[in-house]
Coordinates of C-alpha atoms and ligand atoms in Angstrom, one line a residue:
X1 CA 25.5 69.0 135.2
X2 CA 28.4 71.9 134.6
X3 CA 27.5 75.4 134.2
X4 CA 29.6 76.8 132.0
X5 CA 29.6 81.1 131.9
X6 CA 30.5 83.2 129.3
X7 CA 32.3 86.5 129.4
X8 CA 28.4 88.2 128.7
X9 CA 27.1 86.0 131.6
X10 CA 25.2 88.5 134.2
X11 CA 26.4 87.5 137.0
X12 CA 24.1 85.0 137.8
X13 CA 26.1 81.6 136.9
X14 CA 27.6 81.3 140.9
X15 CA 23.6 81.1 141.7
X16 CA 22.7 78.8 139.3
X17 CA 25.2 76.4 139.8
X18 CA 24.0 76.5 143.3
X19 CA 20.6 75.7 142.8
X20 CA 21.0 73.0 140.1
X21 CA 23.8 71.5 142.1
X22 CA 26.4 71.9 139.4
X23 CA 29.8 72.4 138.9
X24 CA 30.6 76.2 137.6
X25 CA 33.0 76.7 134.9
X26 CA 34.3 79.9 133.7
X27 CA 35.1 79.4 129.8
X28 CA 38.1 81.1 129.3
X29 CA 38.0 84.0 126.8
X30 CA 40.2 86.6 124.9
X31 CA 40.2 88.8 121.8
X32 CA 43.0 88.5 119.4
X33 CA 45.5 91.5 118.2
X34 CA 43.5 91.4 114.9
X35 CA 40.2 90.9 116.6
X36 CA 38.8 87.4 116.6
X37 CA 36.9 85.6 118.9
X38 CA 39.0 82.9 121.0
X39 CA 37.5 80.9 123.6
X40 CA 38.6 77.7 125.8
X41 CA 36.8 75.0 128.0
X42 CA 39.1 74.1 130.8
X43 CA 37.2 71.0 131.4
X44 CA 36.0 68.0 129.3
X45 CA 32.4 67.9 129.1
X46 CA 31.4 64.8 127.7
X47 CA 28.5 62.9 128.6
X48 CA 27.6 65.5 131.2
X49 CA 24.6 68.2 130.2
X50 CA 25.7 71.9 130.1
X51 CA 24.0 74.7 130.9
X52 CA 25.9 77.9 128.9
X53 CA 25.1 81.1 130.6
X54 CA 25.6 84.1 128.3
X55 CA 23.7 87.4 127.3
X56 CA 24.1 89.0 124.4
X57 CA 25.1 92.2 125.8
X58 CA 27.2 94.5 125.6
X59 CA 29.2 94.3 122.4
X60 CA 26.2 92.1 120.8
X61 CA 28.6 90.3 118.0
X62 CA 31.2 89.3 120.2
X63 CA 28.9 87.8 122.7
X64 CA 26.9 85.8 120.0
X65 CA 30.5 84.6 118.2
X66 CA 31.8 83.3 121.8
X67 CA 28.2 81.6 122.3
X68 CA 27.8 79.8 119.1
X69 CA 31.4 78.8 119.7
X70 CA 31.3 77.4 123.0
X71 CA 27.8 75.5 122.0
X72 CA 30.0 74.5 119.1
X73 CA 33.2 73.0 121.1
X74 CA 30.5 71.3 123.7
X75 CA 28.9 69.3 120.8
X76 CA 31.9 67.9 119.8
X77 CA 33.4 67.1 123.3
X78 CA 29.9 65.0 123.6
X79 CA 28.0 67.2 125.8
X80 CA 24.7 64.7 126.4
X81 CA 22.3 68.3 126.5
X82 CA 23.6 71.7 125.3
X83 CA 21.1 74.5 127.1
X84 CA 21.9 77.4 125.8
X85 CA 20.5 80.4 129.1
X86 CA 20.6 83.6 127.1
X87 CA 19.0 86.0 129.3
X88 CA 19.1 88.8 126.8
X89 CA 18.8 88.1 123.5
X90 CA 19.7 90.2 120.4
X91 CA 18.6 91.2 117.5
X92 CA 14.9 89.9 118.9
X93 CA 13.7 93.3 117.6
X94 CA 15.0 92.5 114.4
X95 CA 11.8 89.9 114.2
X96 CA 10.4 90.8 110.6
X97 CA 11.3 92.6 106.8
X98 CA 10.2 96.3 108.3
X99 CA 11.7 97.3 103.9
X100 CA 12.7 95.1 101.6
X101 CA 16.1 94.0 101.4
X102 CA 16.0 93.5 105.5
X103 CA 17.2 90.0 106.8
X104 CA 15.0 88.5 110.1
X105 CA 18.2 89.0 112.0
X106 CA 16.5 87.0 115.0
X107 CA 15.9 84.1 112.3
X108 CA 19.2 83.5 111.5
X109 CA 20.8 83.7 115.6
X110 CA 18.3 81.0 117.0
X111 CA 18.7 78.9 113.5
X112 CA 22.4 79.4 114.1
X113 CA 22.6 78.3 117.7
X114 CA 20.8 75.1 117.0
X115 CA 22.3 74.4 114.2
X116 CA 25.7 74.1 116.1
X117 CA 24.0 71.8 118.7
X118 CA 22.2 73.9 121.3
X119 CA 19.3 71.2 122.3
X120 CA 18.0 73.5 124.6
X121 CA 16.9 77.3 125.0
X122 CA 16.0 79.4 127.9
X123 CA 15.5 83.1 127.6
X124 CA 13.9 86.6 129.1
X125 CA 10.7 88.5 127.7
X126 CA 11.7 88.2 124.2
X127 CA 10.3 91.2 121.9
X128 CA 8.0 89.0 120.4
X129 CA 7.4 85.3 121.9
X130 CA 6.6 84.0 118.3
X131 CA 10.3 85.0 117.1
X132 CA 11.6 81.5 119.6
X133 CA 9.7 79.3 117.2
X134 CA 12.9 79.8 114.9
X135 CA 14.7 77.8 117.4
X136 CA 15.0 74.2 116.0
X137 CA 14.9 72.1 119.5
X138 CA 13.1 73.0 123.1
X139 CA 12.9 76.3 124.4
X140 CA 11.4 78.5 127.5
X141 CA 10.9 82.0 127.8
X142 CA 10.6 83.4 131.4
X143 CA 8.3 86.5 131.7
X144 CA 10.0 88.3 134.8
X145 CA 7.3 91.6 134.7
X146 CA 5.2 90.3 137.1
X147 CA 8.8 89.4 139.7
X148 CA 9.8 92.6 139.1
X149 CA 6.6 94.7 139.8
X150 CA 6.1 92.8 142.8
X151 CA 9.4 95.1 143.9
X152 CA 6.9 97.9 144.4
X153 CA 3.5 97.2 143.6
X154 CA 2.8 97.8 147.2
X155 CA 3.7 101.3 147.7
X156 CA 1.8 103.0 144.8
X157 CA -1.5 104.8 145.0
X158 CA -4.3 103.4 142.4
X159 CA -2.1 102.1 140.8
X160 CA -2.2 101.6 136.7
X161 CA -0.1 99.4 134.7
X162 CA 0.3 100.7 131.3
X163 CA 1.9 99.6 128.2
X164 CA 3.6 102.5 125.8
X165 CA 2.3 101.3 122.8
X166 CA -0.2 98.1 121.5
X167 CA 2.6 95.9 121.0
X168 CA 3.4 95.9 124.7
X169 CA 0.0 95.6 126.0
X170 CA 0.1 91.8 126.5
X171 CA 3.1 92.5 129.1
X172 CA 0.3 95.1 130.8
X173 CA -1.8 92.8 130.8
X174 CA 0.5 89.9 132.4
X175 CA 1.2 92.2 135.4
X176 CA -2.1 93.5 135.8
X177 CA -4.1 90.4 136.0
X178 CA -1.6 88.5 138.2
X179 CA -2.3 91.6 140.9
X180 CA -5.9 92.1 140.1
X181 CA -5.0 95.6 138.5
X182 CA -6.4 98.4 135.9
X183 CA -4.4 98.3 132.4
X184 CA -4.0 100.2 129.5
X185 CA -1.6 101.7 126.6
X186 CA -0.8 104.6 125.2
X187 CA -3.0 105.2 121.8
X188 CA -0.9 107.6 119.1
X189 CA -2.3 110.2 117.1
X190 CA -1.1 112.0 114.0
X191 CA -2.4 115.5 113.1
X192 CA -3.4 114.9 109.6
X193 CA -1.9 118.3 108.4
X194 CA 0.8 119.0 111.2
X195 CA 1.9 115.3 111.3
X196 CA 2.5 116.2 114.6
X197 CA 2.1 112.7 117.1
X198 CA 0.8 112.9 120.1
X199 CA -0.5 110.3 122.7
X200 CA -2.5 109.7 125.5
X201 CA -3.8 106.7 127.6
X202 CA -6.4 104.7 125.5
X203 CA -9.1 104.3 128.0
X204 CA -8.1 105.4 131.6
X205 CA -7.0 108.9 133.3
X206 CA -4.1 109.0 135.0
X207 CA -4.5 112.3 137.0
X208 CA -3.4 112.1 140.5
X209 CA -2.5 108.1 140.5
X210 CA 0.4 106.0 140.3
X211 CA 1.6 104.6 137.1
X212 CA 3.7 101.8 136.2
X213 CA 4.4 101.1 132.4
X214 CA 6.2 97.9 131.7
X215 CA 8.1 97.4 128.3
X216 CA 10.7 94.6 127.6
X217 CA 13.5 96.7 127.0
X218 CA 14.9 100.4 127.3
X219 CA 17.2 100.9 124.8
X220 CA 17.7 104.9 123.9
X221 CA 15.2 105.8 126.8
X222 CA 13.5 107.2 123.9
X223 CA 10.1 105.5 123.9
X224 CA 10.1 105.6 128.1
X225 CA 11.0 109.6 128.1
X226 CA 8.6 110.3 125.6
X227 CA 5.4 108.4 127.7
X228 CA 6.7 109.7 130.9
X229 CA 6.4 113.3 129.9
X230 CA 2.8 112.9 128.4
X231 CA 1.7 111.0 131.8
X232 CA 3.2 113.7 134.2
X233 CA 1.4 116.7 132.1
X234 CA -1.5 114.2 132.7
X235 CA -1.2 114.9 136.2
X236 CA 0.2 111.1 137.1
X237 CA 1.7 111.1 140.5
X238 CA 4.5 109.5 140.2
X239 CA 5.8 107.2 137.0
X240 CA 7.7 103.7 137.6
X241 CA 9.0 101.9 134.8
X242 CA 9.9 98.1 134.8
X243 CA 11.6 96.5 132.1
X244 CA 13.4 93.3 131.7
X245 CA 16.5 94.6 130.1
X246 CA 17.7 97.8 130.5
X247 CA 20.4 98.6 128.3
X248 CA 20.5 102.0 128.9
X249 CA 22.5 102.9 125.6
X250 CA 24.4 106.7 126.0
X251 CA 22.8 109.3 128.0
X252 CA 19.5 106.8 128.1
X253 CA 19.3 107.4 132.0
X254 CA 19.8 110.9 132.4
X255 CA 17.3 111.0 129.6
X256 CA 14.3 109.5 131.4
X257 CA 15.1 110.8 134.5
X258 CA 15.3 114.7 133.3
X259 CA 11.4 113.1 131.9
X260 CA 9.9 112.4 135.5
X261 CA 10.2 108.9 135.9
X262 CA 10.5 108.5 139.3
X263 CA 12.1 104.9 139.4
X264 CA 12.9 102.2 137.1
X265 CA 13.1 98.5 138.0
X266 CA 14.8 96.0 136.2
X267 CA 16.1 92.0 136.2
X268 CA 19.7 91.0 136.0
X269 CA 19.3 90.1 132.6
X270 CA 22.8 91.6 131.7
X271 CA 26.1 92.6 133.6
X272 CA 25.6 96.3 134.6
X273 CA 29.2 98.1 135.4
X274 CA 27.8 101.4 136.3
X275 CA 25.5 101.8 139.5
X276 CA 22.6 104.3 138.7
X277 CA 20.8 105.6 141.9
X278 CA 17.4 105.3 140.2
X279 CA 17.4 102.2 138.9
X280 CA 16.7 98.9 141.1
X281 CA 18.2 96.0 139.9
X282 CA 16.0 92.3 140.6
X283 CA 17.8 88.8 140.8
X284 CA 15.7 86.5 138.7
X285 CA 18.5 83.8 138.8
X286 CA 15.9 81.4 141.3
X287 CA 13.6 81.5 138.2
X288 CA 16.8 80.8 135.6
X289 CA 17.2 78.2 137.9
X290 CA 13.8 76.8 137.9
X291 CA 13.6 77.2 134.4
X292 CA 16.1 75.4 133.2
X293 CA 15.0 72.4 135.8
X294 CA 11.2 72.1 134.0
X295 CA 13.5 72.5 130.2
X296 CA 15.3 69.4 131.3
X297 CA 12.3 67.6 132.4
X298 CA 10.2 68.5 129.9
Ligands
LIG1 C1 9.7 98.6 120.9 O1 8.8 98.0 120.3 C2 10.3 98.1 122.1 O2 9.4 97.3 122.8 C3 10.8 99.2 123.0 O3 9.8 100.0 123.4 C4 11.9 100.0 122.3 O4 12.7 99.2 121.5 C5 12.7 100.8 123.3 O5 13.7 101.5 122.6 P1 14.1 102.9 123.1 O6 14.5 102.9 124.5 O7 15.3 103.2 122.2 O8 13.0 103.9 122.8

């Protein structure tokens, strides 16, 4: 087998060639003066299965251009299996027509990536699980919340693991039932004639306990600031946050920090340059690993 990582690859390739027992590649990479995609296998890869590690973040374009042509190049080397391990995927939120005239973006990346040859799929708490049945041959999606709340599950006081909104509130319920734990979301209300929203936990209070909302991605911060501020005026006592991918677009850090949350847990689901004292960072490549061992056997 021969891993073979991508410039968007989080870090996590020397690991999984490790576990697998497989030879690591680096595909190499560059950006022309007018600014296409170039990429290179060093190595033949026919008849051998390859395993190509790439998120698609940062720069999401680029990242999905340099996957779909590395997939591309392996299928007609011969590559016996093509796994494509895209810890983060784009454009998953992308997942339906919210006004007409919209495209499914998710639709058209996991149709594209099999359609060049990928065989195989293995990916990270997608936005909607449903959105992988676009992909045309085998796929796995890890759910890492439960890994990642293990982190500190421990050390909190009554503790309550909250969603932000319905949509999230299977994730909740993932983490909650694994550790035999309360759950809930966040219900929103509109003021008929202010419009003004407001929210509050559905069916538990949180004064004076520990809470731990879970989403699958912070993007702006936005949604997390927002629920952290209503749970601290709640009287919460402290407010984690685990998410699988934390983009952390612009000022999103300092944003939900200046909001109360007290720490923020994450997987290595993409490369992160910048160390941020607040957030804790999880390897999940022993369950990339694993994952892509059941794909393959499967
Ligand atoms: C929404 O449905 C998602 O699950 C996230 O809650 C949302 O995309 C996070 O974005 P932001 O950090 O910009 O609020």
């Amino acid at each position: 087998m021969i891993i073979l990582s991508l410039p968007g690859s989080p870090g996590i390739e020397r690991n999984l060639a490790e576990q697998l027992g497989a030879e690591l590649v680096t595909v190499e990479s560059k950006v022309f003066p007018d600014g296409e995609t170039y990429i290179r296998l060093p190595r033949d890869v026919s008849g051998s299965p390859v395993v190509i590690v790439q998120s698609l973040y940062p720069d999401q374009d680029r990242r999905l251009v340099e996957l779909l042509l590395a997939v591309d190049t392996c299928k007609d080397m011969g590559a016996s299996r093509i796994v494509a391990v895209v810890p983060y995927m784009a454009y998953a939120r992308q997942d339906r027509r919210f006004r007409d005239g919209e495209p499914i973006s998710i639709k058209l990346v996991l149709k594209m990536l099999g359609y060049v040859g990928a065989t195989h799929l293995l990916t990270v708490d997608m936005h909607k699980s449903e959105s992988l049945n676009y992909f045309p041959g085998k796929f796995l999606e890890l759910t890492v919340l439960p890994t990642i709340c293990a982190e500190v599950l421990p050390e909190l006081k009554e503790p309550l693991v909250l969603a932000p909104d319905l949509g999230a509130l299977k994730r909740a319920r993932i983490v909650a039932e694994k550790f035999k734990l309360q759950y809930d979301y966040l219900e929103k209300f509109r003021d008929r004639v202010t419009g003004e929203v407001t929210m509050k936990p559905k069916q538990f209070d949180v004064g004076g306990r520990d809470v731990i909302i879970v989403d699958d991605i912070i993007s702006t911060g936005g949604t997390i600031a927002k629920a952290t501020k209503i749970l601290k005026s709640m009287g919460a006592r402290k407010v984690y946050v685990a998410v699988a991918h934390a983009l952390m677009v612009g000022n999103a850090y300092e944003r939900i920090i200046e909001s109360g949350v007290d720490l923020v847990l994450t997987a290595n689901t993409i490369r992160r340059e910048v160390v941020q004292p607040k957030v804790k960072v999880v390897d999940i490549s022993t369950e990339i690993s694993s994952g892509v061992r059941k794909l393959l056997q499967g």
